[in-house]
Coordinates of C-alpha atoms and ligand atoms in Angstrom, one line a residue:
X1 CA 3.1 15.3 -9.2
X2 CA 3.7 14.0 -5.7
X3 CA 3.4 15.9 -2.5
X4 CA 5.1 14.8 0.7
X5 CA 3.7 16.3 3.9
X6 CA 4.9 15.5 7.5
X7 CA 1.9 14.9 9.8
X8 CA 0.7 12.9 12.8
X9 CA 0.7 13.7 16.5
X10 CA 4.5 13.1 16.7
X11 CA 5.2 14.5 13.2
X12 CA 6.4 11.1 12.1
X13 CA 3.8 10.2 9.5
X14 CA 4.5 10.7 5.9
X15 CA 1.4 11.8 3.9
X16 CA 2.1 11.1 0.3
X17 CA -0.4 12.6 -2.1
X18 CA -0.8 11.8 -5.8
X19 CA -1.2 15.2 -7.4
X20 CA -2.3 15.1 -11.0
X21 CA -5.9 16.1 -10.7
X22 CA -6.6 17.1 -14.3
X23 CA -6.0 13.5 -15.3
X24 CA -7.7 11.9 -12.2
X25 CA -4.2 11.0 -11.0
X26 CA -3.6 8.7 -14.0
X27 CA -0.3 7.0 -13.4
X28 CA 2.1 8.3 -16.0
X29 CA 5.8 7.4 -16.0
X30 CA 6.8 10.7 -14.5
X31 CA 4.3 10.4 -11.6
X32 CA 5.4 6.8 -10.9
X33 CA 9.1 7.8 -11.0
X34 CA 8.4 10.6 -8.5
X35 CA 6.3 8.3 -6.3
X36 CA 9.2 5.7 -6.3
X37 CA 11.7 8.4 -5.4
X38 CA 9.5 9.8 -2.6
X39 CA 8.8 6.3 -1.1
X40 CA 12.5 5.5 -1.1
X41 CA 13.4 8.8 0.6
X42 CA 10.8 8.0 3.3
X43 CA 12.1 4.5 3.6
X44 CA 15.6 5.6 4.5
X45 CA 14.6 8.6 6.7
X46 CA 14.3 7.2 10.3
X47 CA 12.2 10.2 11.3
X48 CA 9.2 8.7 9.3
X49 CA 7.4 5.7 10.9
X50 CA 4.3 5.2 8.8
X51 CA 3.1 6.2 5.3
X52 CA -0.4 7.3 4.3
X53 CA -0.9 7.2 0.5
X54 CA -3.8 9.2 -0.9
X55 CA -5.1 11.1 -3.9
X56 CA -7.8 13.7 -4.0
X57 CA -11.6 13.6 -3.3
X58 CA -12.4 12.6 -6.9
X59 CA -9.6 10.2 -7.6
X60 CA -7.0 8.1 -5.8
X61 CA -5.8 7.1 -9.3
X62 CA -7.7 6.3 -12.4
X63 CA -5.1 3.7 -13.5
X64 CA -2.1 3.7 -15.8
X65 CA -2.1 6.7 -18.2
X66 CA -4.0 5.2 -21.2
X67 CA -3.0 8.1 -23.5
X68 CA 0.7 7.5 -22.7
X69 CA 0.3 3.8 -23.3
X70 CA -1.8 4.1 -26.4
X71 CA 1.3 4.9 -28.6
X72 CA 3.4 2.1 -27.3
X73 CA 4.2 -1.1 -29.2
X74 CA 5.2 -4.6 -27.8
X75 CA 8.9 -3.8 -28.1
X76 CA 8.5 -0.6 -26.0
X77 CA 6.9 -2.3 -23.1
X78 CA 8.9 -5.5 -23.3
X79 CA 12.4 -4.1 -23.9
X80 CA 12.1 -1.1 -21.6
X81 CA 10.1 -3.0 -19.0
X82 CA 7.3 -0.4 -19.0
X83 CA 6.6 -0.9 -15.2
X84 CA 10.2 -0.5 -14.0
X85 CA 10.0 1.0 -10.4
X86 CA 6.2 0.8 -10.4
X87 CA 6.3 -1.8 -7.6
X88 CA 8.6 0.2 -5.3
X89 CA 5.6 0.4 -2.9
X90 CA 5.5 -3.3 -2.4
X91 CA 9.2 -3.3 -1.2
X92 CA 8.8 -0.5 1.4
X93 CA 9.3 -1.9 4.9
X94 CA 7.4 0.8 6.7
X95 CA 3.6 0.3 7.1
X96 CA 1.7 1.9 4.2
X97 CA -2.0 2.9 4.6
X98 CA -4.0 3.7 1.5
X99 CA -6.6 6.3 2.0
X100 CA -8.8 6.0 -1.1
X101 CA -11.4 8.6 -2.1
X102 CA -13.0 8.4 -5.5
X103 CA -11.7 6.4 -8.4
X104 CA -9.1 3.7 -7.8
X105 CA -9.2 1.9 -11.1
X106 CA -6.7 -0.4 -12.9
X107 CA -3.3 0.5 -11.6
X108 CA -5.0 2.6 -8.9
X109 CA -6.7 -0.5 -7.4
X110 CA -3.4 -2.3 -7.8
X111 CA -1.6 0.4 -5.8
X112 CA -4.2 -0.1 -3.1
X113 CA -3.6 -3.9 -3.2
X114 CA 0.1 -3.3 -2.6
X115 CA -0.6 -1.2 0.6
X116 CA -0.8 -2.9 4.0
X117 CA -4.1 -1.4 5.1
X118 CA -6.8 0.2 2.9
X119 CA -9.2 2.8 4.3
X120 CA -11.8 4.0 1.9
X121 CA -14.0 7.1 1.6
X122 CA -17.7 6.3 1.0
X123 CA -17.4 7.5 -2.6
X124 CA -14.5 5.1 -3.5
X125 CA -14.8 3.0 -6.6
X126 CA -12.4 0.1 -7.3
X127 CA -12.0 -2.1 -10.3
X128 CA -9.9 -3.7 -13.0
X129 CA -11.3 -2.2 -16.2
X130 CA -8.2 -3.1 -18.3
X131 CA -10.2 -5.7 -20.2
X132 CA -12.4 -2.9 -21.6
X133 CA -9.4 -1.3 -23.2
X134 CA -8.0 -4.5 -24.6
X135 CA -5.4 -5.3 -22.0
X136 CA -5.0 -7.0 -18.6
X137 CA -3.9 -5.8 -15.2
X138 CA -0.2 -5.2 -15.2
X139 CA 0.7 -4.2 -11.7
X140 CA -0.2 -7.4 -9.9
X141 CA -4.0 -7.4 -10.1
X142 CA -4.3 -10.9 -11.5
X143 CA -2.0 -12.2 -8.7
X144 CA -3.1 -10.2 -5.7
X145 CA -6.9 -10.4 -6.1
X146 CA -7.1 -14.2 -5.8
X147 CA -4.9 -14.0 -2.7
X148 CA -7.1 -11.3 -1.1
X149 CA -10.4 -12.9 -2.1
X150 CA -11.1 -16.0 -4.2
X151 CA -10.9 -17.1 -7.8
X152 CA -14.5 -16.3 -8.6
X153 CA -14.3 -12.6 -7.4
X154 CA -10.9 -12.1 -9.1
X155 CA -12.2 -13.6 -12.3
X156 CA -15.4 -11.4 -12.2
X157 CA -13.4 -8.2 -11.6
X158 CA -10.7 -8.9 -14.3
X159 CA -13.0 -10.6 -16.9
X160 CA -16.0 -8.3 -16.7
X161 CA -14.1 -5.1 -15.7
X162 CA -16.9 -4.3 -13.3
X163 CA -16.4 -1.4 -10.9
X164 CA -17.2 -2.1 -7.2
X165 CA -18.1 0.3 -4.4
X166 CA -16.3 0.9 -1.1
X167 CA -18.9 -1.3 0.6
X168 CA -18.3 -4.1 -1.9
X169 CA -14.5 -3.7 -1.5
X170 CA -14.9 -4.0 2.2
X171 CA -17.1 -7.2 1.8
X172 CA -14.4 -8.8 -0.4
X173 CA -11.7 -8.0 2.1
X174 CA -9.7 -5.3 0.3
X175 CA -10.9 -2.4 2.5
X176 CA -10.8 -2.6 6.3
X177 CA -12.9 0.6 7.2
X178 CA -15.1 3.1 5.4
X179 CA -15.3 6.8 6.4
X180 CA -16.9 10.0 5.0
X181 CA -14.9 11.7 2.3
X182 CA -13.8 14.4 4.8
X183 CA -12.9 12.0 7.6
X184 CA -10.9 9.6 5.6
X185 CA -7.4 11.2 5.8
X186 CA -7.7 12.2 9.5
X187 CA -8.8 8.7 10.4
X188 CA -5.9 7.2 8.3
X189 CA -3.5 9.5 10.2
X190 CA -4.9 8.5 13.5
X191 CA -4.3 4.9 12.6
X192 CA -0.8 5.8 11.5
X193 CA -0.3 7.4 14.9
X194 CA -1.4 4.2 16.7
X195 CA 1.0 2.2 14.7
X196 CA 3.9 4.7 15.1
X197 CA 3.5 4.4 18.9
X198 CA 5.0 0.9 18.7
X199 CA 8.6 -0.2 18.5
X200 CA 9.7 0.4 14.8
X201 CA 11.8 -2.8 15.1
X202 CA 8.8 -4.9 16.0
X203 CA 6.5 -3.1 13.5
X204 CA 9.1 -4.0 10.9
X205 CA 9.1 -7.6 12.0
X206 CA 5.3 -7.8 11.5
X207 CA 5.4 -6.1 8.2
X208 CA 8.7 -6.2 6.4
X209 CA 11.1 -8.5 4.8
X210 CA 13.3 -9.4 7.7
X211 CA 15.2 -12.7 7.5
X212 CA 14.2 -13.4 3.9
X213 CA 10.6 -13.4 4.8
X214 CA 7.9 -11.4 6.6
X215 CA 5.1 -12.5 8.8
X216 CA 1.9 -11.0 7.4
X217 CA 3.3 -10.6 3.9
X218 CA 4.5 -14.2 3.9
X219 CA 0.8 -15.2 4.2
X220 CA 0.4 -14.1 0.6
X221 CA 3.6 -15.4 -0.8
X222 CA 4.1 -18.9 0.6
X223 CA 2.2 -22.0 1.6
X224 CA 0.5 -22.1 5.0
X225 CA 3.2 -24.4 6.5
X226 CA 6.1 -22.2 5.2
X227 CA 4.2 -19.1 6.5
X228 CA 3.8 -20.7 9.9
X229 CA 7.5 -21.5 10.0
X230 CA 8.3 -17.9 9.1
X231 CA 6.0 -16.5 11.8
X232 CA 7.5 -18.9 14.4
X233 CA 11.1 -17.8 13.5
X234 CA 10.2 -14.1 13.5
X235 CA 8.3 -14.5 16.8
X236 CA 11.4 -16.2 18.3
X237 CA 13.7 -13.4 16.9
X238 CA 11.8 -10.7 18.8
X239 CA 13.2 -12.3 22.0
X240 CA 16.7 -11.1 20.8
X241 CA 15.5 -7.5 21.0
X242 CA 15.5 -5.0 23.8
X243 CA 12.1 -3.7 22.7
X244 CA 10.5 -7.1 23.4
X245 CA 12.0 -7.1 26.9
X246 CA 11.0 -3.5 27.5
X247 CA 7.5 -4.0 26.2
X248 CA 6.8 -7.0 28.4
X249 CA 8.5 -5.4 31.4
X250 CA 6.6 -2.2 31.0
X251 CA 3.3 -4.1 30.9
X252 CA 4.2 -5.9 34.1
X253 CA 5.2 -2.6 35.7
X254 CA 2.0 -0.9 34.5
X255 CA 3.9 1.8 32.7
X256 CA 4.2 2.9 29.0
X257 CA 7.2 1.3 27.2
X258 CA 10.2 3.3 26.2
X259 CA 11.2 2.0 22.7
X260 CA 14.9 2.1 21.8
X261 CA 14.5 0.4 18.4
X262 CA 17.0 -2.2 19.5
Ligands
CAA1 N1 -5.3 7.7 -18.4 C1 -5.2 8.9 -19.0 N2 -6.1 9.9 -18.8 C2 -7.1 9.6 -18.0 C3 -7.3 8.4 -17.3 C4 -6.3 7.4 -17.6 N3 -6.4 6.2 -17.0 N4 -8.4 8.4 -16.6 C5 -8.9 9.6 -16.7 N5 -8.2 10.4 -17.6 C6 -8.4 11.7 -18.0 C7 -9.5 11.8 -19.0 O1 -9.0 11.5 -20.3 C8 -9.9 13.3 -18.9 O2 -8.9 14.1 -19.5 P1 -9.4 15.3 -20.5 O3 -10.1 16.3 -19.6 O4 -8.1 15.9 -21.0 O5 -10.3 14.7 -21.5 C9 -9.7 13.5 -17.4 O6 -8.8 12.5 -16.9 C10 -11.1 13.4 -16.6 O7 -11.6 12.1 -16.9 P2 -13.1 11.9 -17.5 O8 -13.6 13.1 -18.2 O9 -13.2 10.6 -18.2 O10 -13.9 11.8 -16.1 P3 -15.2 11.1 -15.8 O11 -15.6 11.5 -14.4 O12 -16.2 11.3 -16.9 O13 -14.9 9.5 -15.8 C11 -13.5 7.6 -15.2 C12 -14.0 9.0 -14.8 C13 -14.7 6.6 -15.1 C14 -12.5 7.2 -14.1 C15 -12.9 7.6 -16.6 O14 -12.0 8.6 -16.7 C16 -12.2 6.3 -17.0 O15 -12.9 5.3 -17.3 N6 -10.9 6.3 -16.9 C17 -10.1 5.2 -17.3 C18 -10.1 4.1 -16.3 C19 -9.3 2.9 -16.7 O16 -9.6 2.2 -17.7 N7 -8.2 2.6 -16.0 C20 -7.3 1.5 -16.3 C21 -6.1 2.0 -17.0 S1 -5.1 0.6 -17.6 C22 -4.1 0.2 -16.3 O17 -4.3 0.7 -15.2 C23 -3.1 -0.9 -16.6 C24 -2.5 -1.4 -15.3 O18 -2.8 -2.5 -14.8 C25 -1.4 -0.7 -14.7

């Protein structure tokens, strides 16, 4: 249910495709288990620098598998923690770009919310329709939407279950750029290439959980003053790396930097 393809100008971009088209990539346990395993494999393989996560032209993911969930009782989801491993994506330290065409509903939107950058095709549809099936977002929607946007937008999405277009998603700050359906993945891979050109160590400092914190991620998880402290410490820590010295020296010498990841 998951396809992993190596791509990008330097063959160091992992294109991860959700591949359950008959169910609009509904997130069943098996798909999420495979997604988790694939992401961890990429995380520990140094030859991959950036991840692009996508679906197909009709659906990124139409949410958790409602047919699978319909039979479950409280004890099943509580005792077995129904969402075990479903948030692996939020622990990956390499940059993840979501390339969303078509439906990204419920857990599909929540997967996009866990990514670092979201590019959308012009046919993308986002939303938290869980309320219409008698439940609430379970993969972080009630927590991440208010941090991305504001209380009013988060409430509107989660209480009314409204679907929003790519353009609306861009206006509320979830999506950074919109492309045609066909151009979406090539553009996401070009962005991945631009990120992959930089020092992996410094990329990780921007994104990942180094030193019990991160810089951009900390903005969503701490107060402003704690976040500013984290950024200052991480900024200072780049001066302990060769890549920081190399990057600044190369600039002064008008040449391309040679990253050593140290
Ligand atoms: N779970 C299971 N199957 C799903 C599904 C889902 N979330 N979404 C679509 N499918 C299946 C349909 O049942 C259908 O299967 P069959 O052909 O076997 O009947 C197939 O995918 C195609 O779907 P539709 O015929 O419905 O396609 P459509 O184009 O008419 O409608 C849609 C598309 C508007 C996305 C509609 O399928 C839909 O509303 N899906 C459910 C969306 C939803 O409520 N998502 C939230 C799930 S709960 C959740 O995600 C909890 C959480 O926080 C993690």
